[in-house]
Coordinates of C-alpha atoms in Angstrom, one line a residue:
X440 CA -14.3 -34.5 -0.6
X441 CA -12.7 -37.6 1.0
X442 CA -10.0 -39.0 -0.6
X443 CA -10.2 -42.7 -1.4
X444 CA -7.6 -45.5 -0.5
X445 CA -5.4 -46.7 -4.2
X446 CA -5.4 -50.3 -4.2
X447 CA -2.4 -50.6 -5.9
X448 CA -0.2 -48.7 -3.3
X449 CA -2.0 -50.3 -1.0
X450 CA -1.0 -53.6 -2.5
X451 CA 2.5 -52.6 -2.5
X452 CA 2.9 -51.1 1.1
X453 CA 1.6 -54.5 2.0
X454 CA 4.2 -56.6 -0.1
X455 CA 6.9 -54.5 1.2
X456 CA 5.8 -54.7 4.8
X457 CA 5.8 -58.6 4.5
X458 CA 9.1 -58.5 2.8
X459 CA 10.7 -56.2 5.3
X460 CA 8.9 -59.0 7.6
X461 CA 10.6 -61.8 6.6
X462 CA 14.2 -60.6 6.2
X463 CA 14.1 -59.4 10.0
X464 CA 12.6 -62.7 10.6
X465 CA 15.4 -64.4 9.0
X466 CA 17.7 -62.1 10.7
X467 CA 16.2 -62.7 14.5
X468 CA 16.5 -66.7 13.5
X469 CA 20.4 -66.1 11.9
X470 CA 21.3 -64.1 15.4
X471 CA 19.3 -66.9 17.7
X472 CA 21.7 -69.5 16.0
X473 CA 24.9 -67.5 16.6
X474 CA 23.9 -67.0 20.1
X475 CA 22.9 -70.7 20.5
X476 CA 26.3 -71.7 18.6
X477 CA 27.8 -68.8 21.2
X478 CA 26.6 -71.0 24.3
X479 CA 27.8 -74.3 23.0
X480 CA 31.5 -73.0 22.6
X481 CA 31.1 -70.9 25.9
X482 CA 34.1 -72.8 27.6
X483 CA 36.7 -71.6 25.4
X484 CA 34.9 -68.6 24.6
X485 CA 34.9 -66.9 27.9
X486 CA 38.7 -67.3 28.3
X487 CA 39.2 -65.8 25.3
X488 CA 37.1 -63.1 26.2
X489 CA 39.1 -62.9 30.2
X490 CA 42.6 -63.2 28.0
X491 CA 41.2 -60.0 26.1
X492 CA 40.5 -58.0 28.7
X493 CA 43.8 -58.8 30.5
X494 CA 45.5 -58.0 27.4
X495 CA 44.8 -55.2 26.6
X496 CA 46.0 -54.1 30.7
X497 CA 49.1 -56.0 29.6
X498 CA 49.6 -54.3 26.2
X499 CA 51.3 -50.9 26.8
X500 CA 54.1 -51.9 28.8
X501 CA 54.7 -55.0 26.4
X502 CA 55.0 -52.3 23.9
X503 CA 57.2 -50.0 25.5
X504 CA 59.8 -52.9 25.7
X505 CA 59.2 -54.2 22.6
X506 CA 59.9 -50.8 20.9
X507 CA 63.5 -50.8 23.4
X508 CA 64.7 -53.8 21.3
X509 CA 63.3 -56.4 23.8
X510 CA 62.4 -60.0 21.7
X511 CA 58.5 -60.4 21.7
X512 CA 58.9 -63.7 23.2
X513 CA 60.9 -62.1 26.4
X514 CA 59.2 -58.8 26.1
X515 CA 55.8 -61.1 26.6
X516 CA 57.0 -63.3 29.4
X517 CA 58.8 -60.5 31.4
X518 CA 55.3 -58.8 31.1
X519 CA 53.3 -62.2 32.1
X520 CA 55.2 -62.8 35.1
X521 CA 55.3 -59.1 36.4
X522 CA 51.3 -59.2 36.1
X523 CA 51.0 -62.3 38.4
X524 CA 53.4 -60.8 40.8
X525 CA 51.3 -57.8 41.0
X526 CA 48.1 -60.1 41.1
X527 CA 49.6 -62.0 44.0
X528 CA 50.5 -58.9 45.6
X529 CA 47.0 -57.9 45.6
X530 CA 45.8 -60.8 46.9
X531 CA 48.6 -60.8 49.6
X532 CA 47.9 -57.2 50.4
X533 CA 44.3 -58.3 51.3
X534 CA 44.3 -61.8 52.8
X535 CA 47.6 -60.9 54.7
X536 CA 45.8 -58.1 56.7
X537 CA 42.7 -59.9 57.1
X538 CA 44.6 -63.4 58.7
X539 CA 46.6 -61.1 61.6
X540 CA 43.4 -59.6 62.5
X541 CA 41.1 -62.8 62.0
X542 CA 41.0 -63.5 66.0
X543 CA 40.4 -59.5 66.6
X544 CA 37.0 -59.9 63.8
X545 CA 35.8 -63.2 65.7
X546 CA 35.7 -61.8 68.7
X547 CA 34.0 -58.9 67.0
X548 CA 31.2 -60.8 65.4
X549 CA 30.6 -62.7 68.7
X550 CA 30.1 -59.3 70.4
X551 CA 28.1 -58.0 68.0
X552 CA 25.5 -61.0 67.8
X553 CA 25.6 -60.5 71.3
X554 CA 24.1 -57.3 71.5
X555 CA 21.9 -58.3 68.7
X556 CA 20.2 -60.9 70.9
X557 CA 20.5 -58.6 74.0
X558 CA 18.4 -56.3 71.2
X559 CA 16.0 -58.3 70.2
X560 CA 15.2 -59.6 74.6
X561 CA 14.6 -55.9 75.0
X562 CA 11.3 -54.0 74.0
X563 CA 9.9 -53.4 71.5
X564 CA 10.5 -57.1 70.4
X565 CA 10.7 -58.4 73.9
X566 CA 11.7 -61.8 72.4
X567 CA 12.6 -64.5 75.2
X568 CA 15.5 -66.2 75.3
X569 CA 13.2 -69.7 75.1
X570 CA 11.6 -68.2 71.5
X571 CA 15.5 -67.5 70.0
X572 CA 16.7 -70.7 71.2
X573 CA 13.1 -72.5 69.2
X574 CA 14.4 -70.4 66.2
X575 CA 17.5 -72.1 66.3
X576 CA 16.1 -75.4 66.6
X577 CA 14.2 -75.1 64.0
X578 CA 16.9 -73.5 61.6
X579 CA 18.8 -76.6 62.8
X580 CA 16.3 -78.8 61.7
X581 CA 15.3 -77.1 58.6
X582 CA 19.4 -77.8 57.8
X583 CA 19.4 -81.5 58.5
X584 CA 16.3 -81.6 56.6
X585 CA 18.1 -79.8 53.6
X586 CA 21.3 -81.6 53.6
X587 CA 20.5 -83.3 50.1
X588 CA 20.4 -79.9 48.6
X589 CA 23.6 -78.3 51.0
X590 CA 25.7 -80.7 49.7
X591 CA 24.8 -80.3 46.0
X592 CA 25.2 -76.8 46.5
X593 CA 28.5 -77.6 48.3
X594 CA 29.8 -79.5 45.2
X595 CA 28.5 -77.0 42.8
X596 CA 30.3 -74.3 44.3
X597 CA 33.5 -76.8 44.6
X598 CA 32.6 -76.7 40.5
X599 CA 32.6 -73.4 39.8
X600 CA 36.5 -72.6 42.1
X601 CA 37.5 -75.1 39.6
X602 CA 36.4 -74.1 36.5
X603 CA 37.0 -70.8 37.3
X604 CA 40.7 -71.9 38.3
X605 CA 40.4 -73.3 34.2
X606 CA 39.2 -70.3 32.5
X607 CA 42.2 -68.1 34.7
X608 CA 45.1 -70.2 33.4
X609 CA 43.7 -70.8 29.7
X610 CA 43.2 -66.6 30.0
X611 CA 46.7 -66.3 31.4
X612 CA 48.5 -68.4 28.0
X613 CA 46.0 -67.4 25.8
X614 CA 46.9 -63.5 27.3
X615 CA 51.3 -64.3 26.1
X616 CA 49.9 -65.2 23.1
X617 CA 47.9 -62.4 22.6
X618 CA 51.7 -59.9 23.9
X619 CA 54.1 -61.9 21.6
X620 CA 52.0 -62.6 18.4
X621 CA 49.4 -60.0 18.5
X622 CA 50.8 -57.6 16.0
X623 CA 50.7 -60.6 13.2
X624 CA 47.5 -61.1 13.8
X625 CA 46.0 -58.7 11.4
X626 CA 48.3 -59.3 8.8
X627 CA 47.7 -63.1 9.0
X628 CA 44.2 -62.9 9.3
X629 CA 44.0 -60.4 5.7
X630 CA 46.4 -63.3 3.9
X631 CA 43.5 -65.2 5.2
X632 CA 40.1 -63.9 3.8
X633 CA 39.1 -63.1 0.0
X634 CA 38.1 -60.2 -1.7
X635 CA 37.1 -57.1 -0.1
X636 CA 36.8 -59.0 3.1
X637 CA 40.6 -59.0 3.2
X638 CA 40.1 -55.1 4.3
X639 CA 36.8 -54.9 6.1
X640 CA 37.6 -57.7 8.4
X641 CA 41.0 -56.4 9.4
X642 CA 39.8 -52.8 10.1
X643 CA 36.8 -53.3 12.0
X644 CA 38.7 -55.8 14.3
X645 CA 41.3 -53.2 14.9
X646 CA 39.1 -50.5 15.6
X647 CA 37.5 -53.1 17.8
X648 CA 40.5 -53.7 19.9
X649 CA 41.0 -50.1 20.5
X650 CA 37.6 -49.8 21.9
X651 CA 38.1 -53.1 24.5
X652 CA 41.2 -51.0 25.8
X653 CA 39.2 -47.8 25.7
X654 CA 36.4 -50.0 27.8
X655 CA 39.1 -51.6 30.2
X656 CA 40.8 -48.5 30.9
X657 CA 37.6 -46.7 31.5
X658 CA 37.0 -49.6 34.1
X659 CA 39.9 -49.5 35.8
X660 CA 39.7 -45.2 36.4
X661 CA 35.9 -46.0 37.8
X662 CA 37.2 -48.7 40.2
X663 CA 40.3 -46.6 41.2
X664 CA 38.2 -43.4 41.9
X665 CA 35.6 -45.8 44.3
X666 CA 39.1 -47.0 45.7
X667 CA 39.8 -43.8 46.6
X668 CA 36.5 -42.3 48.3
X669 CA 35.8 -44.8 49.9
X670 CA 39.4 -45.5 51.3
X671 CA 39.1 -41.8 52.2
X672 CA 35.8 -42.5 54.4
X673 CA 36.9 -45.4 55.7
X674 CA 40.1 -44.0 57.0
X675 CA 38.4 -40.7 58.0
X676 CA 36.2 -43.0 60.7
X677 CA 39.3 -45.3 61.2
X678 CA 38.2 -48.1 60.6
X679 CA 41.2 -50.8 60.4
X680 CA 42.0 -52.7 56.9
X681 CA 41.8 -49.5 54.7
X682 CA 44.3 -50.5 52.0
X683 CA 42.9 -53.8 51.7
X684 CA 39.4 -52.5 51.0
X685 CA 40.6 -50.5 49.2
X686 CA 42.4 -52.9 47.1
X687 CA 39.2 -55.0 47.5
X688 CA 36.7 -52.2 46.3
X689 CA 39.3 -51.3 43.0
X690 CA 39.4 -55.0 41.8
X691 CA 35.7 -55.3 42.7
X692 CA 34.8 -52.7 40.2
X693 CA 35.6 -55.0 36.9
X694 CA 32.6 -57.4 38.6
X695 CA 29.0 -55.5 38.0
X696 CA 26.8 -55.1 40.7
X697 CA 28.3 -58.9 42.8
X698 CA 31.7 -56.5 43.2
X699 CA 30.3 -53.8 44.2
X700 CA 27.8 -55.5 47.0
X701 CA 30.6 -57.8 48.3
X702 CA 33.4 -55.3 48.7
X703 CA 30.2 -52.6 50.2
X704 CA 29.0 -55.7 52.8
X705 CA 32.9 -56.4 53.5
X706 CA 33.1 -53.3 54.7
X707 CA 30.2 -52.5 56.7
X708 CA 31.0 -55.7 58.7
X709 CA 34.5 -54.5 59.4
X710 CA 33.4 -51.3 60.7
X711 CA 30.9 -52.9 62.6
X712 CA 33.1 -55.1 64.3
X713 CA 35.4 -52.5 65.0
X714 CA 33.7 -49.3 65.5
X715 CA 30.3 -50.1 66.2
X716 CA 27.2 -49.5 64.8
X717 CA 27.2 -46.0 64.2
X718 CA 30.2 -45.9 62.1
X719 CA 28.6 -48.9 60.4
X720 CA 26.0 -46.9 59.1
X721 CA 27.9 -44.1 58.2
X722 CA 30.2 -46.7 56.0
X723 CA 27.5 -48.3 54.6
X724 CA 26.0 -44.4 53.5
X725 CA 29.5 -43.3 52.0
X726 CA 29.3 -46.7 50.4
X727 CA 26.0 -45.7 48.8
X728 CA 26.8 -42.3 48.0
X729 CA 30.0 -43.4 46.1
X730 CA 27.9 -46.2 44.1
X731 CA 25.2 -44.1 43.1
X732 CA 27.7 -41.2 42.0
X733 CA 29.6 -43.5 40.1
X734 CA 27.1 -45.5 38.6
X735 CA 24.8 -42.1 37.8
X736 CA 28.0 -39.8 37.0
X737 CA 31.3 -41.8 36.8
X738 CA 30.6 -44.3 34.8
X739 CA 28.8 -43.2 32.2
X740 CA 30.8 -40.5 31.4
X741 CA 34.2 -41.9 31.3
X742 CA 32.6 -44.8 29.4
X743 CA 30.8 -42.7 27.2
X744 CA 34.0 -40.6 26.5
X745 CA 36.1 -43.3 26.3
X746 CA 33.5 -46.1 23.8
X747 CA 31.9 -42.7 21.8
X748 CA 28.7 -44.0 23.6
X749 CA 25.6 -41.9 25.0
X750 CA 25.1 -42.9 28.8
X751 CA 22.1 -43.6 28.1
X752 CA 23.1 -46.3 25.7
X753 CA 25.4 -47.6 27.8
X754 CA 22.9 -47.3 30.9
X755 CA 20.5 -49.7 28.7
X756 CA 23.2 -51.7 27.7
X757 CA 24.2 -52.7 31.4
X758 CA 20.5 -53.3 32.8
X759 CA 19.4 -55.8 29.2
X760 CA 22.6 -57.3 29.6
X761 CA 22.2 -58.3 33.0
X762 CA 18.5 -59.4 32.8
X763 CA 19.6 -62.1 29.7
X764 CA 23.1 -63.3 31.3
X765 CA 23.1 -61.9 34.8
X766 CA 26.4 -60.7 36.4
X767 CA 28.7 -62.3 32.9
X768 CA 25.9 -60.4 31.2
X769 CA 26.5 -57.2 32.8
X770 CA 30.0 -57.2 32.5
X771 CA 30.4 -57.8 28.7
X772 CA 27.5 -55.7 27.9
X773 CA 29.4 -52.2 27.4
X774 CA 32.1 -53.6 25.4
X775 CA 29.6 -56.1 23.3
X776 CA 26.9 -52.6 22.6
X777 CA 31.0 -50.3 21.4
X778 CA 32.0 -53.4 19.4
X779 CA 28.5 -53.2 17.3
X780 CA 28.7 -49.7 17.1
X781 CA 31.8 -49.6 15.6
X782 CA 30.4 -52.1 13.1
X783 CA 27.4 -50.3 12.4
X784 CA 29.7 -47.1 11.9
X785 CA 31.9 -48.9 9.6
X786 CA 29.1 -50.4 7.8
X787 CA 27.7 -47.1 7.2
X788 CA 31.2 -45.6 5.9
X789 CA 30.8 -48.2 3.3
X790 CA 27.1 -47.9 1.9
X791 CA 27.2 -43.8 2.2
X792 CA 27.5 -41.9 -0.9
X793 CA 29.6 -39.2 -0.9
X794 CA 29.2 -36.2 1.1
X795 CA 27.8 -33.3 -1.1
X796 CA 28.4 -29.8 0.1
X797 CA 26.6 -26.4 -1.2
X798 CA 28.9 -24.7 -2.8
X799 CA 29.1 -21.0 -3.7
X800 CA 26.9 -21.0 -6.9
X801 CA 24.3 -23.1 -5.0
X802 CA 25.4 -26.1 -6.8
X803 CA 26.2 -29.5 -5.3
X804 CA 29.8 -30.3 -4.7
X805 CA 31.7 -33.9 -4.4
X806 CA 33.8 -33.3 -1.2
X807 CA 36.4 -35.6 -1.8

């Protein structure tokens, strides 16, 4: 015999499901409005987030002097200044190299368009010198047609040096700030808040901060490991400028997916230049082998070991960030998905009862 549907439950599944309904509603429209409110104060948010990450590089040698006696003030500056020499080192150690040989990689590229034209004149494509120099034409003509849109472009791009120029020197204060004051933070921020919130607040952004070094530190070992295989290929088919693609491919590493693509094409066209097209290829497959082991292997174990996060998590973190924000998206998507987990796991600390145990006489007991 069938058994028939109760009205009554059925009535009250209902009115729970349309409760349930309407507090994730409300919760979807609450987390729209942050985001929206997130966008509007984006120009001082982002250096905050850039003095953040530099921070927490900065932190353990500020520390260590701190803990020697050093002022926080001094400790703080000494630390600033040594992390722009080392940035400017960087940057020497790569556009240094790159300037001496400059003529040498001219000359390079001319050859090797060169026998890309001599190429394409040859079968199977057999195309006429007449037909490339109508291709050009036209390209020429498509540009002059364009210009409108180049030059917009032009000044856009002109936009973004600047504002990225901006968002480096607010990160760089905002990051002796963070060295000399930091530890008050906490403190000052508890004095701040009522109630229980004086407690909550305070822990979960400290655990919070642990977890941005944790990410940063993670980043850096990924970047300095692709520094290294690929400096090790690339000096294996000597090919010139290993140190500075090196250098190139470590810093490239804290920039999903654009890093990795311009430090990769950097390189292929050097060893194209240089050692032809063979060793061009072979480049461009050590390049691909390193990528995919890192981003199948590396990655997500050292960032899964490092956050507390499953790869897999972290795996779907990177690709939904990337498809809402693009390469910004990407970048703060593992540290945004550790930061709500530690949330979530402190929230659940807080609304758990306590543990019970089975104890010897099969009864329940408290653990403390």
């Amino acid at each position: 015999m069938s058994a028939t549907l109760s009205s009554t439950r059925t009535r009250a599944a209902l009115r729970a499901s349309a409760r349930i309904s309407a507090e994730l509603l409300l919760l979807l429209v609450g987390l729209a409005v942050a985001l929206w409110l997130l966008g509007q104060m984006w120009s001082i948010v982002w250096p905050l987030v850039v003095g953040l990450f530099i921070t927490t590089l900065t932190w353990p040698p500020t520390r260590f002097l701190r803990r020697h006696g050093w002022p926080p003030a001094l400790a703080a500056a000494f630390v600033t200044v040594l992390f722009l020499l080392a940035v400017a080192g960087i940057v020497a150690l790569i556009a240094v190299p790159v300037a001496s040989q400059s003529g040498e990689l001219t000359d390079g590229v001319v050859e090797g368009l060169q026998r890309v034209r001599e190429w394409a004149a040859g079968p199977p494509l057999n195309i006429g010198d007449d037909e490339i120099t109508k291709a050009l034409d036209s390209a020429v003509a498509r540009a002059q047609d364009g210009l409108g849109s180049m030059v917009t472009t032009v000044v856009s791009g002109v936009s973004t040096v600047v504002n990225g120029l901006v968002t480096a020197i607010l990160a760089l204060f905002l990051m002796f700030f963070f060295l000399k004051d930091g530890p008050r933070f906490l403190p000052w921020l508890a004095r701040q808040l009522p109630g229980r919130f004086a407690a909550d607040v305070p822990t979960v952004a400290g655990r919070s901060w642990d977890t941005l070094g944790a990410f940063v530190r993670s980043q850096a070992l990924v970047g300095l490991l692709d520094a290294v295989l690929i400096g090790i290929g690339l000096w294996i088919l000597d090919v010139p400028l290993v140190l500075p693609l090196a250098v190139l491919t470590f810093v490239s590493a804290f920039v999903p997916i654009i890093g990795a693509l311009f430090a990769g094409l950097v390189a292929v066209l050097i060893a194209l230049v240089s050692n032809g097209l063979t060793d061009a290829l072979i480049v461009l497959a050590i390049i691909v082998a390193v990528q995919q082991l890192e981003g199948n292997v590396f990655q997500p174990m050292i960032q899964s070991r490092g956050l507390g996060l499953h790869a897999a998590v972290i795996l779907l973190a990177v690709t939904l960030g990337g498809s809402l924000a693009g390469i910004v998206g990407s970048l703060l998507a593992v540290p945004v998905a550790a930061v709500l987990a530690v949330i979530w796991n402190y929230v659940r600390e807080q609304l758990s009862d306590p543990r019970e145990e089975s104890g010897a006489d099969g009864g329940a007991v408290v653990a403390p």
